Amino acid sequence: MSMELTVLGCNSALPTSQRNPSAQILTVSGRTFLIDCGEGTQFQIRKMHINFMRIDYVFISHNHGDHMFGLIGLLSTMSLLNRTTPLTIFCDSKLEEILTPQIEYFIDNLSFELVFRHLRYDKPEVILNIKGVVVNSIPLRHRLPTCGFVFREQIKEPNIKKQAIYKYGLTIADIVSIKGGRPYYDVDGTEVPREELVSEAPAPMSYAYLSDTAFMPEVVPHIHKVSLLYHEATFAEDNSLLAKKTNHSTAVQAATIARLADVGKLLIGHFSSRYKETDILETEAQNVFPNTTAVFDGFKMMF
């Protein structure tokens, strides 16, 4: 297990006494990512004892307030605490236009470099490729330009067994060759079974975040077999017409995407405030894709 997800908020549109607007923390190979930043995000981060100064990358799916109202407060706090590490925000170009005057007005001499990377909405693209993880954006269908994000661990090399090094007198060149997947032969010309030479690295994990979006089967190839999928499920099925009108999804539609994509597990969230309890949404989704969980503020999962 090398990814950890913490849900900071899972409500849609506005905060309630039980649920905050959208925000998540994803940790991959020691790196901390913030996905969306609704109102109250920094409070939730503190409440859950997360070191937000370790966040180096922020991903904003779209410019609705319930996904970005928390940004200016978070940036201000980081500056007050004398952050010096650069912070990169992946977002719509218009968000930079919105945030810049706020920063100039509210934050006196921002203490760190703020880098904006603008998303595109005509096709998927790799937006980040760093040691240990690759992040792709996926255009979604909503009332204004919106992207989902897919985080994939990079494939790790296997570990050479120490006893094999001693037994066969492996050189550095041998080790590099074996790690690259090539066969190794002993002095008699017999191929040594690979399991005797290496301990294979765990299969790489992957996480897809799809919020907000109408039902969109076109995303399926881009999230095929991800380990964990978070898909918005704003409405129950009796409000399917409202979901269509507002370019949101029902729990059944979220589960249908999970089933078509053959994902490992589905998390649903971004719930309408009309649902004080989310049991009906979880049940409807489970009827289509049994391995479904309705998240809540503070939900954590390692995978």
Rosetta silent file (secondary structure, phi, psi, omega in degrees, C-alpha in Angstrom):
SEQUENCE: MSMELTVLGCNSALPTSQRNPSAQILTVSGRTFLIDCGEGTQFQIRKMHINFMRIDYVFISHNHGDHMFGLIGLLSTMSLLNRTTPLTIFCDSKLEEILTPQIEYFIDNLSFELVFRHLRYDKPEVILNIKGVVVNSIPLRHRLPTCGFVFREQIKEPNIKKQAIYKYGLTIADIVSIKGGRPYYDVDGTEVPREELVSEAPAPMSYAYLSDTAFMPEVVPHIHKVSLLYHEATFAEDNSLLAKKTNHSTAVQAATIARLADVGKLLIGHFSSRYKETDILETEAQNVFPNTTAVFDGFKMMF
SCORE:     score description
SCORE:     0.000 S_00000001
   1 L     0.000  122.233 -176.191    0.000    0.000    0.000 S_00000001
   2 L  -136.556    9.806  171.000    1.573    3.255   -1.096 S_00000001
   3 E  -122.171  147.561  175.748   -1.297    5.723   -1.540 S_00000001
   4 E  -137.295  128.367 -179.891   -3.367    7.315    1.193 S_00000001
   5 E  -112.040  134.199  172.267   -6.559    9.315    0.657 S_00000001
   6 E  -125.546  122.768  178.437   -8.147   11.647    3.188 S_00000001
   7 E   -89.478  116.571  179.074  -11.518   13.206    2.387 S_00000001
   8 E   -87.861  -30.903  179.658  -11.695   16.706    3.859 S_00000001
   9 E  -156.676  142.934 -175.313  -15.112   17.531    2.429 S_00000001
  10 L  -137.979   16.887  178.705  -17.721   15.645    0.421 S_00000001
  11 E   -95.975  160.709  176.304  -20.735   17.939    0.112 S_00000001
  12 L  -102.219  152.438  169.925  -21.875   19.768   -2.991 S_00000001
  13 L    68.248  -55.122 -174.556  -22.599   23.483   -3.386 S_00000001
  14 L  -148.982  157.724  177.989  -22.462   24.555    0.256 S_00000001
  15 L   -76.565  150.454  173.000  -21.230   23.439    3.674 S_00000001
  16 L  -122.440 -179.373  179.577  -23.569   21.817    6.169 S_00000001
  17 L   -68.954  -17.909 -177.109  -23.146   21.037    9.855 S_00000001
  18 L  -111.420  -24.881 -174.086  -21.970   17.534    8.903 S_00000001
  19 L  -135.056  134.153  175.640  -20.240   17.916    5.539 S_00000001
  20 L   -92.182  163.152  175.635  -17.802   20.439    4.087 S_00000001
  21 E   -67.146  174.481 -168.586  -17.439   21.248    0.372 S_00000001
  22 L   -59.667  129.371  170.238  -15.063   19.319   -1.863 S_00000001
  23 E  -172.687  140.667  178.525  -11.442   18.843   -0.846 S_00000001
  24 E  -142.655  151.536  170.376   -9.152   15.830   -0.560 S_00000001
  25 E  -113.318  126.899  175.929   -5.570   15.070    0.405 S_00000001
  26 E  -120.758  127.324  177.019   -3.802   12.324   -1.542 S_00000001
  27 E  -109.505  125.024 -179.195   -0.379   11.085   -0.508 S_00000001
  28 E  -130.530  119.250  177.732    1.637    9.179   -3.104 S_00000001
  29 L    48.842   42.883  176.834    5.155    7.900   -2.436 S_00000001
  30 L    84.426   -4.564  178.856    5.640   10.510    0.261 S_00000001
  31 E   -98.001  142.501 -175.882    4.278   13.415   -1.820 S_00000001
  32 E  -111.284  123.333 -179.692    1.222   15.331   -0.663 S_00000001
  33 E  -116.888  139.321  172.265   -1.379   16.570   -3.160 S_00000001
  34 E  -104.987  124.505 -179.704   -4.439   18.737   -2.470 S_00000001
  35 E  -111.749  113.559 -173.551   -7.370   18.029   -4.791 S_00000001
  36 E    62.059  159.013 -171.565   -9.924   20.846   -4.804 S_00000001
  37 E  -152.385   68.664  179.148  -10.118   23.376   -2.005 S_00000001
  38 L   -68.424  172.821  179.043  -13.635   24.253   -0.910 S_00000001
  39 L   -54.048  135.563  177.702  -14.469   26.608    1.930 S_00000001
  40 L    85.444    7.247 -176.381  -13.029   25.457    5.276 S_00000001
  41 H   -60.092  -45.408 -176.512  -10.298   23.284    3.767 S_00000001
  42 H   -67.210  -31.261  174.814   -7.491   24.590    5.952 S_00000001
  43 H   -63.789  -44.485  179.206   -9.611   24.054    9.070 S_00000001
  44 H   -63.364  -39.873  178.365  -10.220   20.456    8.030 S_00000001
  45 H   -60.352  -45.183  178.638   -6.515   19.966    7.326 S_00000001
  46 H   -66.216  -43.655 -179.241   -5.638   21.168   10.822 S_00000001
  47 H   -58.413  -34.432 -177.659   -8.433   19.152   12.408 S_00000001
  48 L   -96.867   11.930  173.045   -7.080   15.992   10.784 S_00000001
  49 L    57.756   44.495  176.625   -3.490   16.773   11.758 S_00000001
  50 L  -101.914  135.029  179.564   -2.168   17.022    8.205 S_00000001
  51 L   -81.075   96.034 -174.970    0.950   19.108    7.581 S_00000001
  52 H   -73.173  -11.469  176.029   -0.316   21.425    4.847 S_00000001
  53 H   -71.903  -12.592  177.762    3.142   22.970    4.446 S_00000001
  54 H   -87.768   -5.330  178.002    4.110   19.716    2.718 S_00000001
  55 E   -73.558  119.115  178.674    1.578   20.314   -0.042 S_00000001
  56 E  -108.719  -15.838 -177.283    3.528   21.166   -3.199 S_00000001
  57 E  -137.146  134.088  177.373    0.790   20.638   -5.791 S_00000001
  58 E  -122.033  136.680 -178.619   -2.875   21.692   -5.838 S_00000001
  59 E  -121.520  114.792 -179.846   -5.393   20.448   -8.417 S_00000001
  60 L  -107.230  117.415 -173.189   -8.564   22.493   -8.900 S_00000001
  61 L   -68.124  -37.645  179.943  -11.155   20.684  -10.996 S_00000001
  62 L  -168.645  173.124 -169.796  -13.161   23.788  -11.929 S_00000001
  63 L   -94.766   30.920  168.759  -14.058   27.300  -10.862 S_00000001
  64 L   -82.159  143.623 -171.938  -17.231   26.719   -8.871 S_00000001
  65 H   -57.732  -34.095 -178.026  -16.898   28.150   -5.383 S_00000001
  66 H   -70.718    0.340  177.061  -17.433   24.861   -3.554 S_00000001
  67 H  -118.526   -4.321 -177.671  -14.183   23.663   -5.135 S_00000001
  68 L  -148.502    1.611 -179.577  -11.966   26.741   -4.682 S_00000001
  69 L   -63.966  -20.295 -178.745  -13.296   29.191   -2.056 S_00000001
  70 L   -84.035   -5.324 -172.605  -10.728   27.865    0.446 S_00000001
  71 H   -65.743  -49.401 -173.578   -7.689   28.749   -1.627 S_00000001
  72 H   -61.998  -38.163  177.380   -7.069   32.364   -0.631 S_00000001
  73 H   -65.563  -41.538  179.426   -7.244   31.527    3.078 S_00000001
  74 H   -64.923  -43.978  178.739   -4.875   28.600    2.682 S_00000001
  75 H   -62.836  -40.576  178.932   -2.374   30.675    0.702 S_00000001
  76 H   -62.069  -44.589  179.836   -2.538   33.438    3.289 S_00000001
  77 H   -64.070  -42.650  178.141   -1.850   31.014    6.143 S_00000001
  78 H   -58.383  -41.446 -179.487    1.072   29.441    4.294 S_00000001
  79 H   -69.783  -40.286  177.670    2.587   32.898    3.806 S_00000001
  80 H   -60.711  -30.173  179.045    1.990   33.913    7.443 S_00000001
  81 L   -90.723   11.616  174.009    3.916   30.792    8.444 S_00000001
  82 L    61.927   41.850  172.493    6.777   31.877    6.137 S_00000001
  83 L   -59.918  141.245  176.699    6.550   29.091    3.621 S_00000001
  84 L  -120.962  -17.955 -179.505    9.445   29.267    1.152 S_00000001
  85 L   -71.917  134.698  177.453    8.825   26.164   -0.988 S_00000001
  86 L   -59.328  150.510  177.334    7.126   26.925   -4.339 S_00000001
  87 E  -124.394  129.046 -179.815    3.496   25.872   -4.713 S_00000001
  88 E  -107.734  130.773  178.093    2.039   24.785   -8.066 S_00000001
  89 E  -116.144  120.759  173.845   -1.685   25.074   -8.797 S_00000001
  90 E   -92.922  122.345 -171.039   -3.189   23.202  -11.773 S_00000001
  91 E  -165.574  174.444  170.678   -6.360   25.023  -12.751 S_00000001
  92 L   -64.599  143.487 -179.616   -8.399   26.890  -15.330 S_00000001
  93 H   -58.136  -29.075 -179.055   -6.535   29.992  -16.558 S_00000001
  94 H   -68.362  -23.762  179.045   -9.393   32.145  -15.240 S_00000001
  95 H   -66.492  -37.286  175.719   -8.620   31.063  -11.679 S_00000001
  96 H   -60.300  -40.339  178.466   -5.261   32.806  -11.876 S_00000001
  97 H   -64.654  -35.261  179.825   -7.106   35.961  -12.950 S_00000001
  98 H   -73.458  -43.396 -173.611   -9.467   35.581   -9.990 S_00000001
  99 H   -76.451  -35.526 -173.296   -6.817   34.819   -7.369 S_00000001
 100 H   -55.160  -50.724  178.283   -4.142   37.334   -8.361 S_00000001
 101 H   -65.587  -30.781  175.799   -5.989   40.481   -7.195 S_00000001
 102 H   -64.427  -43.572  178.586   -7.057   38.691   -3.998 S_00000001
 103 H   -62.289  -44.552 -178.954   -3.452   37.798   -3.269 S_00000001
 104 H   -64.374  -33.153 -177.661   -2.322   41.353   -3.983 S_00000001
 105 H   -82.999  -44.734 -170.715   -5.010   42.786   -1.705 S_00000001
 106 H   -94.610  -22.845 -173.633   -5.020   40.336    1.191 S_00000001
 107 L  -115.916  115.778 -178.801   -1.458   38.962    1.347 S_00000001
 108 L   -84.555  108.544  178.598    1.400   41.350    2.009 S_00000001
 109 L    59.047   75.676  176.893    4.496   40.028    0.209 S_00000001
 110 L   -50.313  129.093 -170.161    3.671   36.373   -0.473 S_00000001
 111 L   -82.038   -4.417 -176.087    6.585   34.451    1.051 S_00000001
 112 L  -139.790  161.674  178.233    6.796   31.736   -1.626 S_00000001
 113 L   -77.521  130.579  177.380    6.628   31.372   -5.382 S_00000001
 114 E  -110.014  119.662 -175.681    3.145   30.553   -6.674 S_00000001
 115 E  -112.162  126.126  176.580    3.137   28.764  -10.035 S_00000001
 116 E  -101.693  132.084  173.857   -0.028   28.379  -12.108 S_00000001
 117 E  -119.498  116.381 -172.692   -0.310   25.581  -14.657 S_00000001
 118 E   -83.071  134.811  178.742   -3.360   25.971  -16.869 S_00000001
 119 L   -83.006  156.638  172.636   -5.490   22.959  -17.744 S_00000001
 120 L  -115.105  156.556 -169.925   -6.887   22.260  -21.188 S_00000001
 121 L  -124.750   13.323  179.951  -10.354   20.942  -21.823 S_00000001
 122 L  -100.735  -17.501  178.380  -10.254   19.508  -25.327 S_00000001
 123 L  -164.575  158.115  175.979   -8.352   16.306  -24.575 S_00000001
 124 L   -64.913  152.631  176.880   -6.628   14.368  -21.766 S_00000001
 125 E  -155.325  156.733  171.637   -2.999   15.202  -21.099 S_00000001
 126 E   -78.056  121.863 -178.710   -0.126   14.447  -18.746 S_00000001
 127 E  -107.999  -15.314  178.624    0.102   17.462  -16.456 S_00000001
 128 E  -152.633  131.218  177.976    2.708   16.237  -13.979 S_00000001
 129 E  -140.085   97.287 -178.870    5.455   13.640  -14.242 S_00000001
 130 E  -127.307  171.692 -177.189    7.737   13.492  -11.242 S_00000001
 131 L   -56.856  121.192  174.789    9.596   10.748   -9.431 S_00000001
 132 L    98.388  -20.481 -174.832    7.107    8.186   -8.227 S_00000001
 133 E  -155.030  144.381  173.283    3.912    9.508   -9.815 S_00000001
 134 E  -122.687  136.152 -179.075    2.342   10.631  -13.087 S_00000001
 135 E  -120.167  129.285  175.889   -0.829   12.749  -13.139 S_00000001
 136 E  -111.831  147.922  170.196   -3.217   13.013  -16.078 S_00000001
 137 E  -101.830  149.177  177.900   -6.121   15.409  -16.537 S_00000001
 138 E  -132.091  117.551  176.228   -9.392   14.286  -18.130 S_00000001
 139 E   -60.297  135.297  178.426  -11.935   16.815  -19.470 S_00000001
 140 L  -114.009  177.822 -177.709  -15.371   16.278  -17.920 S_00000001
 141 L  -114.949  105.407 -178.456  -18.860   17.494  -18.818 S_00000001
 142 L  -141.670 -168.432 -174.986  -20.173   20.165  -16.483 S_00000001
 143 L   -80.909   -9.663  173.078  -21.638   23.668  -16.618 S_00000001
 144 L  -151.198  168.158 -174.021  -18.217   25.245  -17.080 S_00000001
 145 L   -52.516  128.475 -173.952  -14.746   23.882  -18.001 S_00000001
 146 L  -142.500  142.805  176.397  -13.940   20.986  -15.668 S_00000001
 147 E  -128.217  144.124  164.939  -11.228   18.346  -15.386 S_00000001
 148 E   -96.490  171.320 -177.007  -10.869   15.109  -13.505 S_00000001
 149 E  -135.698  141.203  176.320   -7.466   13.808  -12.451 S_00000001
 150 E  -122.873  123.380 -179.418   -5.809   10.392  -12.529 S_00000001
 151 E  -107.401  123.380 -178.565   -2.807    9.725  -10.288 S_00000001
 152 E  -126.845  129.059  171.680   -0.677    6.713  -11.174 S_00000001
 153 E   -64.827  141.651  172.570    2.332    5.356   -9.359 S_00000001
 154 L   -74.978  145.549 -179.823    5.297    4.786  -11.608 S_00000001
 155 L   -62.399  129.578 -178.603    6.282    1.142  -11.977 S_00000001
 156 L   -94.155  147.262  176.880    8.963    0.297   -9.464 S_00000001
 157 L   -71.816  151.050  175.943   11.957   -1.895  -10.182 S_00000001
 158 L   -70.009  161.660  176.651   12.170   -5.256   -8.415 S_00000001
 159 E   -96.954  130.280  175.894   14.587   -5.758   -5.527 S_00000001
 160 E   -74.485  133.141  178.993   17.528   -8.095   -6.060 S_00000001
 161 L   -74.254  131.935 -177.086   17.773  -10.729   -3.338 S_00000001
 162 H   -59.304  -38.881 -178.324   20.999  -10.467   -1.366 S_00000001
 163 H   -64.697  -29.548  178.049   21.454  -14.222   -1.276 S_00000001
 164 H   -70.197  -36.809  178.540   21.332  -14.282   -5.082 S_00000001
 165 H   -60.411  -46.706 -178.403   24.103  -11.678   -5.277 S_00000001
 166 H   -71.005  -42.511 -175.498   26.350  -13.814   -3.090 S_00000001
 167 H   -64.111  -41.174 -174.597   25.365  -17.158   -4.603 S_00000001
 168 H  -107.082    2.340  179.835   25.926  -16.146   -8.232 S_00000001
 169 L    58.814   45.512 -175.089   28.486  -13.399   -7.751 S_00000001
 170 L   -65.121  133.850  175.857   26.254  -10.885   -9.532 S_00000001
 171 L   -89.634  171.380  176.986   27.968   -7.816  -10.918 S_00000001
 172 H   -59.642  -39.390  178.845   26.408   -4.370  -11.162 S_00000001
 173 H   -63.913  -39.280  177.193   25.837   -5.043  -14.868 S_00000001
 174 H   -61.882  -44.687 -176.938   24.084   -8.328  -14.000 S_00000001
 175 H   -62.401  -44.881  179.174   21.857   -6.565  -11.465 S_00000001
 176 H   -61.495  -42.150 -179.541   20.869   -3.850  -13.936 S_00000001
 177 H   -64.587  -43.698 -179.064   20.108   -6.486  -16.568 S_00000001
 178 H   -66.599  -42.999  178.849   17.996   -8.605  -14.194 S_00000001
 179 H   -61.636  -30.977  179.164   16.061   -5.569  -12.932 S_00000001
 180 L   -77.482   -2.410  174.707   15.337   -4.717  -16.552 S_00000001
 181 L    99.017    2.594 -178.879   13.617   -8.085  -16.963 S_00000001
 182 L   -82.864  149.922 -179.032   16.286   -9.975  -18.887 S_00000001
 183 L   -70.275  157.264  177.223   17.037  -13.627  -17.999 S_00000001
 184 L  -124.928  136.287 -178.464   20.165  -14.612  -16.083 S_00000001
 185 E  -116.050  137.641  178.262   22.153  -17.809  -16.720 S_00000001
 186 L   -77.699 -175.506 -173.734   24.547  -19.455  -14.253 S_00000001
 187 L   -64.370  -20.433  178.569   28.045  -20.677  -15.168 S_00000001
 188 L   -89.489    0.672  179.834   26.563  -23.892  -16.578 S_00000001
 189 L    83.149   11.012  178.693   24.314  -21.968  -18.928 S_00000001
 190 L   -89.723  131.603  179.442   21.146  -22.838  -17.001 S_00000001
 191 E   -69.691  129.324  179.865   18.578  -20.081  -16.681 S_00000001
 192 L   -84.287  128.771  178.396   18.029  -19.144  -13.045 S_00000001
 193 L   -54.441  135.942 -174.846   14.344  -18.825  -12.079 S_00000001
 194 H   -61.098  -35.246 -178.588   13.466  -15.161  -11.698 S_00000001
 195 H   -65.979  -17.914  175.777   11.822  -15.697   -8.327 S_00000001
 196 H   -80.637  -19.553 -175.243   15.211  -16.859   -7.016 S_00000001
 197 H   -98.333  -35.824 -171.740   16.797  -13.599   -8.100 S_00000001
 198 E  -134.254  156.890  165.734   14.306  -10.854   -7.270 S_00000001
 199 E  -106.095  112.962 -176.685   11.461   -9.788   -5.052 S_00000001
 200 L   -65.403  141.625  176.967    8.987   -8.146   -7.381 S_00000001
 201 L   -68.488  150.869  176.628    7.791   -4.685   -6.380 S_00000001
 202 L   -57.860  150.741  177.523    4.104   -4.345   -5.450 S_00000001
 203 L   -59.521  138.328 -179.371    1.812   -3.531   -8.344 S_00000001
 204 L   -64.520  142.817  179.549    1.557    0.244   -8.817 S_00000001
 205 L   -93.620  162.265  178.664   -1.564    1.874   -7.418 S_00000001
 206 E  -148.385  150.634 -178.091   -3.780    4.429   -9.165 S_00000001
 207 E  -139.604  129.987  177.729   -6.486    6.902   -8.154 S_00000001
 208 E  -116.902  134.317 -179.303   -9.028    8.726  -10.299 S_00000001
 209 E  -118.013  112.543 -178.126  -10.964   11.787   -9.111 S_00000001
 210 E  -123.189   96.792  178.835  -14.047   12.664  -11.175 S_00000001
 211 L  -161.092  127.187    3.750  -16.043   15.601   -9.819 S_00000001
 212 L  -102.484  149.996 -179.751  -18.150   17.399  -11.074 S_00000001
 213 L  -164.043  147.481  166.295  -19.551   15.739  -14.193 S_00000001
 214 L   -71.546  167.595  175.483  -22.624   14.528  -15.989 S_00000001
 215 L   -56.651  124.808 -169.345  -22.783   10.835  -16.835 S_00000001
 216 L  -145.256   81.973 -179.637  -19.901   10.446  -19.263 S_00000001
 217 H   -58.730  -19.274  179.845  -18.995    6.939  -20.527 S_00000001
 218 H   -61.143  -19.160 -179.156  -16.232    8.507  -22.637 S_00000001
 219 H   -77.862  -16.855 -171.301  -14.022    8.626  -19.526 S_00000001
 220 H   -51.972  -48.768 -179.439  -14.007    4.841  -19.145 S_00000001
 221 H   -60.779  -25.853 -175.886  -10.870    4.126  -21.244 S_00000001
 222 H   -84.452  -13.331  178.922   -8.935    6.741  -19.278 S_00000001
 223 L  -122.389   15.325 -174.969   -9.715    5.213  -15.877 S_00000001
 224 L   -57.076  123.706  175.396   -9.771    1.544  -16.879 S_00000001
 225 L    62.807   26.036  173.112   -8.810   -0.700  -13.958 S_00000001
 226 L   -64.394  151.992 -177.975   -7.692    2.096  -11.628 S_00000001
 227 L   -64.825  -41.202 -175.611   -7.261    0.878   -8.074 S_00000001
 228 E  -142.350  132.070  178.061   -9.646    3.445   -6.619 S_00000001
 229 E  -119.888  128.716  167.800  -12.206    5.738   -8.260 S_00000001
 230 E  -105.215  121.520 -179.000  -13.894    8.715   -6.637 S_00000001
 231 E  -130.038  133.276  177.800  -16.934    9.726   -8.662 S_00000001
 232 E   -58.819  143.775  176.323  -19.458   12.392   -7.811 S_00000001
 233 L  -142.518   71.267 -171.934  -22.923   11.105   -6.895 S_00000001
 234 L   -66.180  -34.427 -172.343  -24.835   14.282   -6.211 S_00000001
 235 E  -129.140  156.069  168.132  -28.307   12.781   -6.527 S_00000001
 236 L   -80.426  170.743 -171.385  -30.291    9.610   -6.002 S_00000001
 237 H   -66.715  -25.376  179.095  -32.026    8.059   -8.991 S_00000001
 238 H   -71.691   -8.113  175.246  -35.363    9.742   -8.335 S_00000001
 239 H  -113.856   30.136 -177.153  -33.624   13.028   -9.131 S_00000001
 240 H   -63.061  -33.795  178.481  -32.027   11.812  -12.362 S_00000001
 241 H   -67.359  -38.023  176.480  -33.703   14.596  -14.376 S_00000001
 242 H   -66.899  -38.591  176.420  -32.247   17.212  -12.037 S_00000001
 243 H   -59.115  -45.182  179.774  -28.845   15.561  -12.357 S_00000001
 244 H   -63.987  -41.821 -178.156  -29.096   15.817  -16.134 S_00000001
 245 H   -64.190  -36.683 -175.666  -30.241   19.433  -15.977 S_00000001
 246 H   -97.690    4.526 -177.267  -27.350   20.471  -13.714 S_00000001
 247 L    58.131   47.542  172.406  -24.684   18.301  -15.390 S_00000001
 248 L  -120.162 -179.422 -179.038  -24.222   16.134  -12.340 S_00000001
 249 L  -120.947  154.945  170.220  -24.425   12.367  -11.807 S_00000001
 250 E   -91.239  167.048  177.384  -26.592   10.022   -9.805 S_00000001
 251 H   -61.725  -38.259  178.545  -25.174    7.286   -7.606 S_00000001
 252 H   -63.971  -41.246  179.312  -26.329    4.699  -10.145 S_00000001
 253 H   -66.280  -39.702  176.471  -24.505    6.523  -12.931 S_00000001
 254 H   -60.334  -44.130  179.964  -21.316    6.722  -10.856 S_00000001
 255 H   -66.685  -33.821  177.649  -21.534    2.987  -10.216 S_00000001
 256 H   -64.170  -42.068  176.163  -22.147    2.316  -13.892 S_00000001
 257 H   -61.171  -43.820  179.408  -18.920    4.127  -14.767 S_00000001
 258 H   -61.310  -41.949 -179.845  -17.076    2.068  -12.133 S_00000001
 259 H   -66.937  -45.580 -179.603  -18.491   -1.183  -13.537 S_00000001
 260 H   -63.071  -35.428 -177.867  -17.683   -0.289  -17.146 S_00000001
 261 H   -86.247   -6.833  178.785  -14.140    0.725  -16.185 S_00000001
 262 L    54.571   48.667 -179.074  -13.613   -2.406  -14.052 S_00000001
 263 L   -78.187  164.573 -179.976  -12.106   -0.370  -11.217 S_00000001
 264 L   -71.981  -44.829 -178.949  -10.943   -1.905   -7.974 S_00000001
 265 E  -152.496  148.774  178.953  -13.189    0.112   -5.675 S_00000001
 266 E  -114.650  132.444  168.313  -15.614    3.037   -5.993 S_00000001
 267 E  -111.683  135.520  175.878  -16.008    5.932   -3.598 S_00000001
 268 E  -115.155  148.381 -179.243  -18.964    8.259   -4.063 S_00000001
 269 E  -163.366 -159.015 -175.823  -19.292   11.816   -2.768 S_00000001
 270 L    59.460   51.572 -172.911  -20.245   15.410   -3.635 S_00000001
 271 E   -80.705  141.471  173.093  -23.646   14.801   -2.078 S_00000001
 272 L   -63.763  145.341  179.992  -26.561   17.204   -2.370 S_00000001
 273 L   -65.935  -12.687  178.223  -27.500   18.867    0.914 S_00000001
 274 L   -67.606  -17.365 -179.269  -30.990   17.369    0.570 S_00000001
 275 L  -101.681  100.263  176.383  -29.502   14.068    1.816 S_00000001
 276 L   -68.818  -35.298  173.689  -28.818   14.277    5.531 S_00000001
 277 L  -115.946  149.819 -175.031  -27.872   10.598    5.380 S_00000001
 278 L  -107.668   12.881 -177.213  -26.192    9.015    2.363 S_00000001
 279 H   -58.205  -41.828 -177.418  -27.435    5.431    2.813 S_00000001
 280 H   -63.907  -37.350  179.193  -29.810    5.634   -0.142 S_00000001
 281 H   -68.059  -43.431  179.547  -27.014    6.799   -2.434 S_00000001
 282 H   -64.351  -42.843 -179.247  -24.669    4.070   -1.249 S_00000001
 283 H   -64.177  -44.998  179.723  -27.325    1.379   -1.612 S_00000001
 284 H   -61.415  -40.316  178.698  -28.311    2.466   -5.116 S_00000001
 285 H   -68.116  -41.680 -178.217  -24.667    2.446   -6.197 S_00000001
 286 H   -64.669  -26.669  177.130  -23.963   -0.930   -4.575 S_00000001
 287 L   -66.020  -21.772  178.757  -26.819   -2.481   -6.528 S_00000001
 288 L  -102.384  -42.102 -178.572  -24.791   -1.743   -9.667 S_00000001
 289 L  -135.348   97.170 -170.885  -21.228   -1.938   -8.337 S_00000001
 290 L   -56.157  -35.732 -176.351  -21.087   -3.790   -4.998 S_00000001
 291 L   -84.539   64.188 -178.191  -17.639   -2.550   -3.938 S_00000001
 292 E  -122.274  139.888  174.897  -18.868    0.995   -3.326 S_00000001
 293 E  -130.888  132.202  171.647  -18.498    3.197   -0.256 S_00000001
 294 E   -82.562  122.483 -175.587  -20.141    6.558    0.393 S_00000001
 295 L   -80.280  172.702  176.901  -17.441    8.753    1.900 S_00000001
 296 L  -146.887  163.919  178.953  -17.743   11.221    4.775 S_00000001
 297 L   -62.889  124.855 -176.752  -15.625   14.080    6.070 S_00000001
 298 L    98.103   -4.440  177.016  -12.562   12.482    7.667 S_00000001
 299 L   -58.362  132.551  178.122  -12.792    9.283    5.614 S_00000001
 300 E  -128.782  145.578  176.817   -9.308    7.757    5.209 S_00000001
 301 E  -151.876  131.020  172.453   -8.129    4.890    3.047 S_00000001
 302 E  -103.344  140.544 -179.467   -4.744    3.397    2.339 S_00000001
 303 L  -155.203    0.000    0.000   -4.309    1.374   -0.840 S_00000001
